[in-house]
Amino acid sequence: EDQVTQSPEALRLQEGESSSLNCSYTVSGLRGLFWYRQDPGKGPEFLFTLYSAGEEKEKERLKATLTKKESFLHITAPKPEDSATYLCAVQAPSNDYKLSFGAGTTVTVRA
Amino acid sequence: DTGVSQDPRHKITKRGQNVTFRCDPISEHNRLYWYRQTLGQGPEFLTYFQNEAQLEKSRLLSDRFSAERPKGSFSTLEIQRTEQGDSAMYLCASSLTGFGAFFGQGTRLTVV
């Protein structure tokens, strides 16, 4: 069964203090790895899709990278509005209809 | 707004009552998914439709749960005889290609 583990569970940052979130995964083949942002009481908001090892995607202060066993979400010079829970999910070719999610990393950025 | 729409956003019900949630996907998307999320956890897959056909159901979807997608447009998720353990956020998502999914804002269910 596909497994996704995210670390740390929670991350408290000072504004401007860059850091990285980790997503380790076990899956039979990888159709895609997805990063979402979720604000309290709302649904997940799509950020990135990564398909193969070595791939990188960037959006504003966020950069996602992918290796064969894990993905990192780097937050550069974060601002308070980057505070949210970041979810990682994988999709396998054998289960192309579903995403298997990790429990998320809750990021709090203090001004 | 062209995103995934869910209604209601919040529902409080008494144990034993039936509830029904509605999801309107992004209009050109042929795949529609239902997920459930409890506090501190990531979303868990419940079921999915391709057009009007329900093609997969998780073992999490007990007999008290039923989902429909008539005419391949909107979908409904009904929970019969609700239990306190059904309290969760119910998320609907849709996609065109099957790569990933776009989520709605969810329906927060509280069973008292």
PDB file of C-alpha atoms in Angstrom:
ATOM      1  CA  GLU A   1       0.000   0.000   0.000  1.00  0.00           C
ATOM      2  CA  ASP A   2       1.194   3.520  -0.802  1.00  0.00           C
ATOM      3  CA  GLN A   3       2.648   5.333   2.202  1.00  0.00           C
ATOM      4  CA  VAL A   4       3.482   9.001   2.685  1.00  0.00           C
ATOM      5  CA  THR A   5       5.248  10.394   5.747  1.00  0.00           C
ATOM      6  CA  GLN A   6       5.712  14.117   6.276  1.00  0.00           C
ATOM      7  CA  SER A   7       8.102  15.769   8.689  1.00  0.00           C
ATOM      8  CA  PRO A   8       8.186  17.741  10.825  1.00  0.00           C
ATOM      9  CA  GLU A   9       4.568  17.727  12.027  1.00  0.00           C
ATOM     10  CA  ALA A  10       4.821  21.418  12.896  1.00  0.00           C
ATOM     11  CA  LEU A  11       7.276  24.171  12.044  1.00  0.00           C
ATOM     12  CA  ARG A  12       7.452  27.607  13.610  1.00  0.00           C
ATOM     13  CA  LEU A  13       9.481  30.146  11.655  1.00  0.00           C
ATOM     14  CA  GLN A  14      10.378  33.764  12.042  1.00  0.00           C
ATOM     15  CA  GLU A  15       9.523  35.923   9.045  1.00  0.00           C
ATOM     16  CA  GLY A  16      12.415  35.648   6.590  1.00  0.00           C
ATOM     17  CA  GLU A  17      13.761  32.416   8.106  1.00  0.00           C
ATOM     18  CA  SER A  18      14.004  29.888   5.260  1.00  0.00           C
ATOM     19  CA  SER A  19      13.341  26.196   5.890  1.00  0.00           C
ATOM     20  CA  SER A  20      12.382  22.903   4.232  1.00  0.00           C
ATOM     21  CA  LEU A  21       9.586  20.384   4.664  1.00  0.00           C
ATOM     22  CA  ASN A  22      10.116  16.701   3.931  1.00  0.00           C
ATOM     23  CA  CYS A  23       7.818  14.166   2.283  1.00  0.00           C
ATOM     24  CA  SER A  24       9.012  10.549   2.208  1.00  0.00           C
ATOM     25  CA  TYR A  25       7.023   8.088   0.143  1.00  0.00           C
ATOM     26  CA  THR A  26       6.704   4.414  -0.690  1.00  0.00           C
ATOM     27  CA  VAL A  27       4.766   3.627  -3.818  1.00  0.00           C
ATOM     28  CA  SER A  28       4.783   1.008  -6.565  1.00  0.00           C
ATOM     29  CA  GLY A  29       5.877   3.262  -9.355  1.00  0.00           C
ATOM     30  CA  LEU A  30       5.157   6.962  -9.211  1.00  0.00           C
ATOM     31  CA  ARG A  31       2.603   8.544 -11.475  1.00  0.00           C
ATOM     32  CA  GLY A  32       2.960  11.883  -9.746  1.00  0.00           C
ATOM     33  CA  LEU A  33       3.743  13.596  -6.451  1.00  0.00           C
ATOM     34  CA  PHE A  34       1.570  16.529  -5.478  1.00  0.00           C
ATOM     35  CA  TRP A  35       1.921  19.380  -3.003  1.00  0.00           C
ATOM     36  CA  TYR A  36      -1.125  21.168  -1.643  1.00  0.00           C
ATOM     37  CA  ARG A  37      -1.601  24.055   0.765  1.00  0.00           C
ATOM     38  CA  GLN A  38      -4.523  23.933   3.207  1.00  0.00           C
ATOM     39  CA  ASP A  39      -5.768  26.836   5.314  1.00  0.00           C
ATOM     40  CA  PRO A  40      -7.838  26.106   8.456  1.00  0.00           C
ATOM     41  CA  GLY A  41     -11.406  25.076   7.635  1.00  0.00           C
ATOM     42  CA  LYS A  42     -10.800  25.065   3.871  1.00  0.00           C
ATOM     43  CA  GLY A  43     -10.061  22.508   1.193  1.00  0.00           C
ATOM     44  CA  PRO A  44      -6.563  21.767  -0.112  1.00  0.00           C
ATOM     45  CA  GLU A  45      -5.262  24.189  -2.726  1.00  0.00           C
ATOM     46  CA  PHE A  46      -3.089  22.710  -5.476  1.00  0.00           C
ATOM     47  CA  LEU A  47       0.520  23.937  -5.596  1.00  0.00           C
ATOM     48  CA  PHE A  48       2.743  21.606  -7.647  1.00  0.00           C
ATOM     49  CA  THR A  49       2.935  18.317  -9.498  1.00  0.00           C
ATOM     50  CA  LEU A  50       6.285  16.513  -9.818  1.00  0.00           C
ATOM     51  CA  TYR A  51       6.647  13.482 -12.082  1.00  0.00           C
ATOM     52  CA  SER A  52      10.245  12.276 -12.034  1.00  0.00           C
ATOM     53  CA  ALA A  53      13.377  12.365  -9.901  1.00  0.00           C
ATOM     54  CA  GLY A  54      15.398  15.527 -10.387  1.00  0.00           C
ATOM     55  CA  GLU A  55      12.397  17.640 -11.277  1.00  0.00           C
ATOM     56  CA  GLU A  56      11.926  21.031  -9.593  1.00  0.00           C
ATOM     57  CA  LYS A  57       9.004  23.460  -9.583  1.00  0.00           C
ATOM     58  CA  GLU A  58       8.841  26.999  -8.175  1.00  0.00           C
ATOM     59  CA  LYS A  59       6.058  29.362  -7.237  1.00  0.00           C
ATOM     60  CA  GLU A  60       6.814  32.624  -5.468  1.00  0.00           C
ATOM     61  CA  ARG A  61       8.642  31.696  -2.231  1.00  0.00           C
ATOM     62  CA  LEU A  62       8.027  27.958  -2.631  1.00  0.00           C
ATOM     63  CA  LYS A  63      10.214  25.441  -4.430  1.00  0.00           C
ATOM     64  CA  ALA A  64       9.473  21.716  -4.654  1.00  0.00           C
ATOM     65  CA  THR A  65      12.061  19.082  -5.502  1.00  0.00           C
ATOM     66  CA  LEU A  66      11.805  15.330  -6.046  1.00  0.00           C
ATOM     67  CA  THR A  67      14.126  12.357  -5.575  1.00  0.00           C
ATOM     68  CA  LYS A  68      13.319   8.660  -5.924  1.00  0.00           C
ATOM     69  CA  LYS A  69      12.246   8.368  -2.285  1.00  0.00           C
ATOM     70  CA  GLU A  70      11.337  11.836  -1.071  1.00  0.00           C
ATOM     71  CA  SER A  71      10.306  15.340  -1.939  1.00  0.00           C
ATOM     72  CA  PHE A  72      11.192  18.627  -0.299  1.00  0.00           C
ATOM     73  CA  LEU A  73       9.233  21.834  -0.167  1.00  0.00           C
ATOM     74  CA  HIS A  74      11.579  24.740   0.414  1.00  0.00           C
ATOM     75  CA  ILE A  75      10.152  27.974   1.755  1.00  0.00           C
ATOM     76  CA  THR A  76      12.460  30.912   1.086  1.00  0.00           C
ATOM     77  CA  ALA A  77      12.163  34.074   3.219  1.00  0.00           C
ATOM     78  CA  PRO A  78       8.642  33.166   4.389  1.00  0.00           C
ATOM     79  CA  LYS A  79       5.996  35.736   5.239  1.00  0.00           C
ATOM     80  CA  PRO A  80       3.115  35.378   7.727  1.00  0.00           C
ATOM     81  CA  GLU A  81       0.741  34.678   4.824  1.00  0.00           C
ATOM     82  CA  ASP A  82       2.678  31.474   4.133  1.00  0.00           C
ATOM     83  CA  SER A  83       1.292  30.068   7.396  1.00  0.00           C
ATOM     84  CA  ALA A  84      -0.758  26.972   6.500  1.00  0.00           C
ATOM     85  CA  THR A  85      -0.682  23.197   6.502  1.00  0.00           C
ATOM     86  CA  TYR A  86       1.253  21.773   3.559  1.00  0.00           C
ATOM     87  CA  LEU A  87       0.110  18.364   2.331  1.00  0.00           C
ATOM     88  CA  CYS A  88       2.030  15.933   0.156  1.00  0.00           C
ATOM     89  CA  ALA A  89       0.289  13.200  -1.853  1.00  0.00           C
ATOM     90  CA  VAL A  90       1.354  10.461  -4.260  1.00  0.00           C
ATOM     91  CA  GLN A  91      -0.450   8.740  -7.090  1.00  0.00           C
ATOM     92  CA  ALA A  92       0.509   5.294  -8.362  1.00  0.00           C
ATOM     93  CA  PRO A  93      -0.111   3.920 -11.857  1.00  0.00           C
ATOM     94  CA  SER A  94      -2.040   0.983 -10.384  1.00  0.00           C
ATOM     95  CA  ASN A  95      -4.336   3.365  -8.476  1.00  0.00           C
ATOM     96  CA  ASP A  96      -4.538   6.253 -10.892  1.00  0.00           C
ATOM     97  CA  TYR A  97      -7.866   7.319  -9.449  1.00  0.00           C
ATOM     98  CA  LYS A  98      -6.697   8.245  -5.963  1.00  0.00           C
ATOM     99  CA  LEU A  99      -4.224  10.364  -4.056  1.00  0.00           C
ATOM    100  CA  SER A 100      -2.566   8.979  -0.934  1.00  0.00           C
ATOM    101  CA  PHE A 101      -1.854  11.844   1.442  1.00  0.00           C
ATOM    102  CA  GLY A 102       0.536  12.394   4.301  1.00  0.00           C
ATOM    103  CA  ALA A 103      -0.684  13.995   7.535  1.00  0.00           C
ATOM    104  CA  GLY A 104       0.807  17.352   6.606  1.00  0.00           C
ATOM    105  CA  THR A 105       3.225  19.870   8.086  1.00  0.00           C
ATOM    106  CA  THR A 106       1.700  22.883   9.811  1.00  0.00           C
ATOM    107  CA  VAL A 107       3.834  25.955   9.222  1.00  0.00           C
ATOM    108  CA  THR A 108       3.470  29.064  11.368  1.00  0.00           C
ATOM    109  CA  VAL A 109       5.393  32.169  10.330  1.00  0.00           C
ATOM    110  CA  ARG A 110       5.700  34.914  12.938  1.00  0.00           C
ATOM    111  CA  ALA A 111       6.179  38.550  11.957  1.00  0.00           C
TER     112      ALA A 111
ATOM    113  CA  ASP B   1     -16.198  31.165  -9.825  1.00  0.00           C
ATOM    114  CA  THR B   2     -15.144  28.109 -11.844  1.00  0.00           C
ATOM    115  CA  GLY B   3     -13.765  25.983  -9.014  1.00  0.00           C
ATOM    116  CA  VAL B   4     -15.266  22.965  -7.265  1.00  0.00           C
ATOM    117  CA  SER B   5     -18.305  23.986  -5.237  1.00  0.00           C
ATOM    118  CA  GLN B   6     -19.650  22.148  -2.186  1.00  0.00           C
ATOM    119  CA  ASP B   7     -22.855  22.677  -0.260  1.00  0.00           C
ATOM    120  CA  PRO B   8     -23.440  23.054   2.627  1.00  0.00           C
ATOM    121  CA  ARG B   9     -20.159  24.271   4.099  1.00  0.00           C
ATOM    122  CA  HIS B  10     -21.186  23.210   7.595  1.00  0.00           C
ATOM    123  CA  LYS B  11     -23.709  20.686   8.863  1.00  0.00           C
ATOM    124  CA  ILE B  12     -24.620  19.832  12.435  1.00  0.00           C
ATOM    125  CA  THR B  13     -26.859  16.815  12.845  1.00  0.00           C
ATOM    126  CA  LYS B  14     -28.093  14.542  15.589  1.00  0.00           C
ATOM    127  CA  ARG B  15     -26.872  10.980  15.776  1.00  0.00           C
ATOM    128  CA  GLY B  16     -29.101   8.703  13.737  1.00  0.00           C
ATOM    129  CA  GLN B  17     -30.200  11.341  11.237  1.00  0.00           C
ATOM    130  CA  ASN B  18     -29.475  11.170   7.505  1.00  0.00           C
ATOM    131  CA  VAL B  19     -27.472  13.883   5.773  1.00  0.00           C
ATOM    132  CA  THR B  20     -26.760  14.656   2.126  1.00  0.00           C
ATOM    133  CA  PHE B  21     -23.964  16.761   0.673  1.00  0.00           C
ATOM    134  CA  ARG B  22     -23.700  18.156  -2.832  1.00  0.00           C
ATOM    135  CA  CYS B  23     -20.671  18.740  -5.028  1.00  0.00           C
ATOM    136  CA  ASP B  24     -20.489  20.639  -8.308  1.00  0.00           C
ATOM    137  CA  PRO B  25     -17.180  19.885 -10.063  1.00  0.00           C
ATOM    138  CA  ILE B  26     -15.279  22.053 -12.511  1.00  0.00           C
ATOM    139  CA  SER B  27     -17.524  21.881 -15.568  1.00  0.00           C
ATOM    140  CA  GLU B  28     -15.200  20.194 -18.054  1.00  0.00           C
ATOM    141  CA  HIS B  29     -13.882  17.616 -15.561  1.00  0.00           C
ATOM    142  CA  ASN B  30     -15.101  14.060 -16.090  1.00  0.00           C
ATOM    143  CA  ARG B  31     -13.630  12.592 -12.887  1.00  0.00           C
ATOM    144  CA  LEU B  32     -15.130  13.374  -9.497  1.00  0.00           C
ATOM    145  CA  TYR B  33     -13.787  12.196  -6.138  1.00  0.00           C
ATOM    146  CA  TRP B  34     -14.930  12.178  -2.527  1.00  0.00           C
ATOM    147  CA  TYR B  35     -12.437  12.266   0.345  1.00  0.00           C
ATOM    148  CA  ARG B  36     -12.808  12.457   4.109  1.00  0.00           C
ATOM    149  CA  GLN B  37     -10.440  14.343   6.410  1.00  0.00           C
ATOM    150  CA  THR B  38     -10.293  14.206  10.188  1.00  0.00           C
ATOM    151  CA  LEU B  39      -8.407  16.625  12.418  1.00  0.00           C
ATOM    152  CA  GLY B  40      -4.648  16.381  12.079  1.00  0.00           C
ATOM    153  CA  GLN B  41      -4.793  13.911   9.202  1.00  0.00           C
ATOM    154  CA  GLY B  42      -4.541  14.136   5.448  1.00  0.00           C
ATOM    155  CA  PRO B  43      -7.581  13.471   3.250  1.00  0.00           C
ATOM    156  CA  GLU B  44      -8.530   9.805   2.752  1.00  0.00           C
ATOM    157  CA  PHE B  45     -10.041   8.531  -0.478  1.00  0.00           C
ATOM    158  CA  LEU B  46     -13.674   7.382  -0.320  1.00  0.00           C
ATOM    159  CA  THR B  47     -14.924   6.931  -3.871  1.00  0.00           C
ATOM    160  CA  TYR B  48     -14.651   8.178  -7.431  1.00  0.00           C
ATOM    161  CA  PHE B  49     -16.735   8.599 -10.563  1.00  0.00           C
ATOM    162  CA  GLN B  50     -15.784   8.763 -14.175  1.00  0.00           C
ATOM    163  CA  ASN B  51     -18.676  10.570 -15.797  1.00  0.00           C
ATOM    164  CA  GLU B  52     -21.754   8.961 -14.194  1.00  0.00           C
ATOM    165  CA  ALA B  53     -20.125   5.607 -13.379  1.00  0.00           C
ATOM    166  CA  GLN B  54     -18.901   4.957  -9.853  1.00  0.00           C
ATOM    167  CA  LEU B  55     -15.722   3.004 -10.530  1.00  0.00           C
ATOM    168  CA  GLU B  56     -14.060   2.598  -7.165  1.00  0.00           C
ATOM    169  CA  LYS B  57     -15.054   2.590  -3.497  1.00  0.00           C
ATOM    170  CA  SER B  58     -12.774   2.504  -0.484  1.00  0.00           C
ATOM    171  CA  ARG B  59     -13.376   0.060   2.332  1.00  0.00           C
ATOM    172  CA  LEU B  60     -13.859   3.216   4.437  1.00  0.00           C
ATOM    173  CA  LEU B  61     -17.183   3.657   2.654  1.00  0.00           C
ATOM    174  CA  SER B  62     -19.534   1.636   4.826  1.00  0.00           C
ATOM    175  CA  ASP B  63     -23.011   0.536   3.764  1.00  0.00           C
ATOM    176  CA  ARG B  64     -24.412   3.673   5.373  1.00  0.00           C
ATOM    177  CA  PHE B  65     -22.685   5.795   2.757  1.00  0.00           C
ATOM    178  CA  SER B  66     -23.927   6.180  -0.785  1.00  0.00           C
ATOM    179  CA  ALA B  67     -22.759   8.445  -3.570  1.00  0.00           C
ATOM    180  CA  GLU B  68     -24.339   9.282  -6.889  1.00  0.00           C
ATOM    181  CA  ARG B  69     -23.449  11.331  -9.918  1.00  0.00           C
ATOM    182  CA  PRO B  70     -26.500  11.445 -12.171  1.00  0.00           C
ATOM    183  CA  LYS B  71     -25.818  12.509 -15.740  1.00  0.00           C
ATOM    184  CA  GLY B  72     -22.140  12.893 -14.961  1.00  0.00           C
ATOM    185  CA  SER B  73     -22.510  16.397 -13.593  1.00  0.00           C
ATOM    186  CA  PHE B  74     -22.971  17.176  -9.879  1.00  0.00           C
ATOM    187  CA  SER B  75     -22.613  14.499  -7.211  1.00  0.00           C
ATOM    188  CA  THR B  76     -24.264  13.791  -3.880  1.00  0.00           C
ATOM    189  CA  LEU B  77     -22.908  11.924  -0.876  1.00  0.00           C
ATOM    190  CA  GLU B  78     -25.500  10.624   1.575  1.00  0.00           C
ATOM    191  CA  ILE B  79     -24.784   9.277   5.030  1.00  0.00           C
ATOM    192  CA  GLN B  80     -27.600   7.328   6.653  1.00  0.00           C
ATOM    193  CA  ARG B  81     -28.010   6.846  10.402  1.00  0.00           C
ATOM    194  CA  THR B  82     -25.087   9.129  11.229  1.00  0.00           C
ATOM    195  CA  GLU B  83     -22.707   8.200  14.033  1.00  0.00           C
ATOM    196  CA  GLN B  84     -20.348  10.402  16.027  1.00  0.00           C
ATOM    197  CA  GLY B  85     -17.432   8.796  14.215  1.00  0.00           C
ATOM    198  CA  ASP B  86     -18.738  10.268  10.953  1.00  0.00           C
ATOM    199  CA  SER B  87     -17.786  13.760  12.151  1.00  0.00           C
ATOM    200  CA  ALA B  88     -15.186  14.992   9.684  1.00  0.00           C
ATOM    201  CA  MET B  89     -14.566  17.285   6.726  1.00  0.00           C
ATOM    202  CA  TYR B  90     -15.954  15.784   3.522  1.00  0.00           C
ATOM    203  CA  LEU B  91     -14.027  16.975   0.489  1.00  0.00           C
ATOM    204  CA  CYS B  92     -15.011  16.750  -3.138  1.00  0.00           C
ATOM    205  CA  ALA B  93     -12.461  17.025  -5.923  1.00  0.00           C
ATOM    206  CA  SER B  94     -12.450  16.800  -9.694  1.00  0.00           C
ATOM    207  CA  SER B  95      -9.993  16.318 -12.509  1.00  0.00           C
ATOM    208  CA  LEU B  96      -9.863  15.982 -16.272  1.00  0.00           C
ATOM    209  CA  THR B  97      -6.743  13.972 -16.865  1.00  0.00           C
ATOM    210  CA  GLY B  98      -6.608  11.927 -13.683  1.00  0.00           C
ATOM    211  CA  PHE B  99      -3.352  13.562 -12.654  1.00  0.00           C
ATOM    212  CA  GLY B 100      -3.981  14.954  -9.200  1.00  0.00           C
ATOM    213  CA  ALA B 101      -7.218  16.736  -8.428  1.00  0.00           C
ATOM    214  CA  PHE B 102      -8.689  20.130  -7.607  1.00  0.00           C
ATOM    215  CA  PHE B 103     -10.540  20.281  -4.323  1.00  0.00           C
ATOM    216  CA  GLY B 104     -13.569  22.162  -3.108  1.00  0.00           C
ATOM    217  CA  GLN B 105     -13.793  23.944   0.246  1.00  0.00           C
ATOM    218  CA  GLY B 106     -15.361  20.943   1.928  1.00  0.00           C
ATOM    219  CA  THR B 107     -18.388  20.261   4.091  1.00  0.00           C
ATOM    220  CA  ARG B 108     -17.696  20.133   7.816  1.00  0.00           C
ATOM    221  CA  LEU B 109     -20.001  17.553   9.430  1.00  0.00           C
ATOM    222  CA  THR B 110     -20.544  17.500  13.184  1.00  0.00           C
ATOM    223  CA  VAL B 111     -22.637  14.673  14.629  1.00  0.00           C
ATOM    224  CA  VAL B 112     -23.940  15.402  18.148  1.00  0.00           C
TER     225      VAL B 112
END
